Every structure is written in structure tokens, then in C-alpha cells.
Amino acid sequence: MTKKRILSGIQPSGTLTLGNYIGALQHFVRLQEEEECYFCIVDYHAITLPRNVEQLRENKRKLAATYLAVGIDPEKATLFAQSDVSAHLELGWIMITTSYMGELERMTQFKEKSKEAESIPAGLFTYPSLQAADIVLYNATHVPVGDDQKQHLELARDLAQRFNQRYGETFVIPEPMIAEFGARIMSLTEPTSKMSKSSLVEGSYISLLDDLKTVEKKIKRAVTDSENEIRFDAVNKPAVSNLLTIYSSITNKSMAEAEEHFAGKGYGALKTEVAEVVVDMLKPFQEKYEYYYQSEELDKLMQHGAEKARKVANETLQKVRDTLGVGFTNV
Ligand code: ATP
Ligand code: MG
């Protein structure tokens, strides 16, 4: 059976959260065993909002160390930074020229993120086109994402299809991979909005680097509801369902098993056990993270990943340039 080609990226826009772990990283670790995987630090996406330079430098290193510490193995998967492979920007431009204003205006993430900005950066508007380039550059057949990225992936499919229709079969059309549970971990303080690493409300998210006592505290303070029944019902019991989702994702139990496990127990017990499994997962992670963050091995691995990625990306880019009829020399 031919392997799937997987591509997924994470922005170095802050310390990763439990949402990023459950919705993305946890799946990546599993996928690298069976499929051909490309995991990317999408730093050119991160600058679509103004960033402090030192902060970005630190976030980029933190993200690389996080990928490695959760268990991404650079021998199995290709781990690299988007900005180290210039083909992303070239193909990004080509995908912008393939995009329409109307479809970019419909992106809910653009609408949400531009609400906060005084003047709306053009890059924030066109970044889904760059994201489409990130994906098709590696002929990705599948893109594992959380719920929040579904719309962007649909756009990527539309752009790839449009390009193929205009210029002839060039790109593979990528399929989304969205988990049944855990694709949208919610905020602990406001369970109707998603847990996000760029949130300003400290108690709303669990950072993968939070001190373990803080993790416990945040989970114990998480909002619940006025009933006392532990069952999954995302519409009527979003907070409790969120805690159940965290529990089942980390312990690898099905939702039915998780519900059964907590049958007859109270919210106090639920929080204690959720905190326990999260802390047990974070403890070894944080130790490995400390090692990678300060190690030169990280720099070498990222360089190696960039070289592997460039080969694949440049091949696609050359094909696209030939298809379009641009350029006098090869990349
Ligand atoms: P930002 O607020 O800067 O956009 P983010 O937390 O949304 O940060 P991204 O870098 O945009 O993180 O996304 C990284 C990956 O994590 C994507 O695959 C995304 O779908 C997934 N993801 C993000 N938030 C969640 C969440 N709350 N639950 C599950 N998956 C998530
Ligand atoms: Mg996001």
C-alpha cells in the first residue's frame, strides 16, 4: 500500500497548549510511524501579525524543541522551518495569484484575527494562500488539522483544483484528517471558545511548559456546570465534555470508556483525574524539552530537515514554473 503524504504546520506564535498537543502533535507522533510526514514551523505565517523579534526567535526554538520532545523523530519525519525553504514563498505568490478576494474575505479566522488589529495587515488576508502553497509543495495527500483549520484546507483544495484546471494537472488535491474527538479543545474558562496559544487569559489554556502545580490549579479552577453528571454533550455541557475529551485523548480511551470510568463520580474527581493524566504526560515531556531547547543538536536537526524539505519542494516548484512558463533558469 502506498504511504500517505502528510503535511502539517504550527505557528511559532507562543508556547504550545494542550489543545495543540491533543489536536495536532499527538497525531503527528503516531502518523510518522506509518506515513511520509512533513512537519513545519510556519514562521512566515507568524509574522502576519507584528511580532517582537526576540520573542519570535525564542518561540521558533521553543516550537522545534517541542516537536522533538513530544517524540517527532527527524529520521522518520521531515521537520523544518518554512522560512528555510524559499520555495514556500515563491509558490505562495503563485497561489495568491490563483486566489479571489471574495473567498479570502470569507475566512472566519481572518475575520476574527482582523477584529483585533487597528489596521489589517495584507499578509493576514493572503496567508491562507501561502498555507495552500505549504501543502501542495510536498504533494501532501492528507493534512491532519484541528477543527479551526478546516476552512483553510477547503480553500487549499479549491486553489489546487483551480490551478490544475487552468494550467493542467499539477497538484495533488489534499484531504483533511480531523479526529472525531479532540479536534477542538476548548478554553478552560470559557468553554465555548477554543483553547488558543495566543489567548491573553492565563487560566484559559494549559501551556505545555506550565509548571506542574499550575497545571493542576488551572484544571481544578476550570468552569463546569450546575448539574453533577459526567457525560459527553458538547452542546449542553461544553465544559464537562471538554474535560472528558482531554481525559479520553490522553489516555487513549474511547469516549464511551471515559464516560463509564467516571459514571457516578463527581466533578471534583473528574478534575483530579484529568489533572493527573495531564501532569503524567507533561512531566517526561518537559524534561526532554529542557534538553533540546539548549542543545546544539536541535540546530543540526533543523538544518538537516531543511535540506530534506528543500529537495522535495524545489522539485515541485520547478514543475510549477515550467507549467506556468516563467523563468529562464531552473531553481
Ligand atoms: P494561534 O492562536 O496563534 O492561531 P493556535 O493555538 O491556534 O495559535 P496554530 O499554530 O494556529 O495554533 O495551530 C497549530 C495546530 O494546532 C493546528 O493543527 C490546529 O488545528 C491545532 N489546534 C489549535 N488549537 C487547537 C485546539 N484548541 N484544539 C485542537 N487543536 C487545535
Ligand atoms: Mg490558530
PDB file of C-alpha atoms in Angstrom, residues 6 9 35 52 56 72 81 97 103-104 107 176 189 192-193 215 271 287 290 320:
ATOM      1  CA  ILE A   6       1.244  14.176   5.399  1.00  0.00           C
ATOM      2  CA  GLY A   9       2.379  23.202  10.327  1.00  0.00           C
ATOM      3  CA  GLU A  35       3.233   7.627   6.637  1.00  0.00           C
ATOM      4  CA  ASN A  52       8.711  41.117  18.716  1.00  0.00           C
ATOM      5  CA  LEU A  56       9.808  35.150  17.632  1.00  0.00           C
ATOM      6  CA  ILE A  72       8.901  13.615  16.421  1.00  0.00           C
ATOM      7  CA  ALA A  81      11.088  25.720   9.265  1.00  0.00           C
ATOM      8  CA  THR A  97      -2.491  34.941  -7.907  1.00  0.00           C
ATOM      9  CA  GLU A 103     -13.024  33.645  -0.953  1.00  0.00           C
ATOM     10  CA  LEU A 104     -10.264  35.083   1.250  1.00  0.00           C
ATOM     11  CA  MET A 107     -12.229  33.013   6.021  1.00  0.00           C
ATOM     12  CA  PRO A 176      -8.292  16.862   5.653  1.00  0.00           C
ATOM     13  CA  THR A 189     -12.552  29.440  31.499  1.00  0.00           C
ATOM     14  CA  THR A 192     -17.456  27.891  24.050  1.00  0.00           C
ATOM     15  CA  SER A 193     -14.261  29.310  22.544  1.00  0.00           C
ATOM     16  CA  VAL A 215      -1.433  22.838  35.570  1.00  0.00           C
ATOM     17  CA  LYS A 271     -10.825  17.295  37.662  1.00  0.00           C
ATOM     18  CA  GLU A 287      12.413  17.013  30.788  1.00  0.00           C
ATOM     19  CA  GLU A 290      14.708  21.261  28.519  1.00  0.00           C
ATOM     20  CA  VAL A 320       5.061  24.624 -11.495  1.00  0.00           C
TER      21      VAL A 320
END
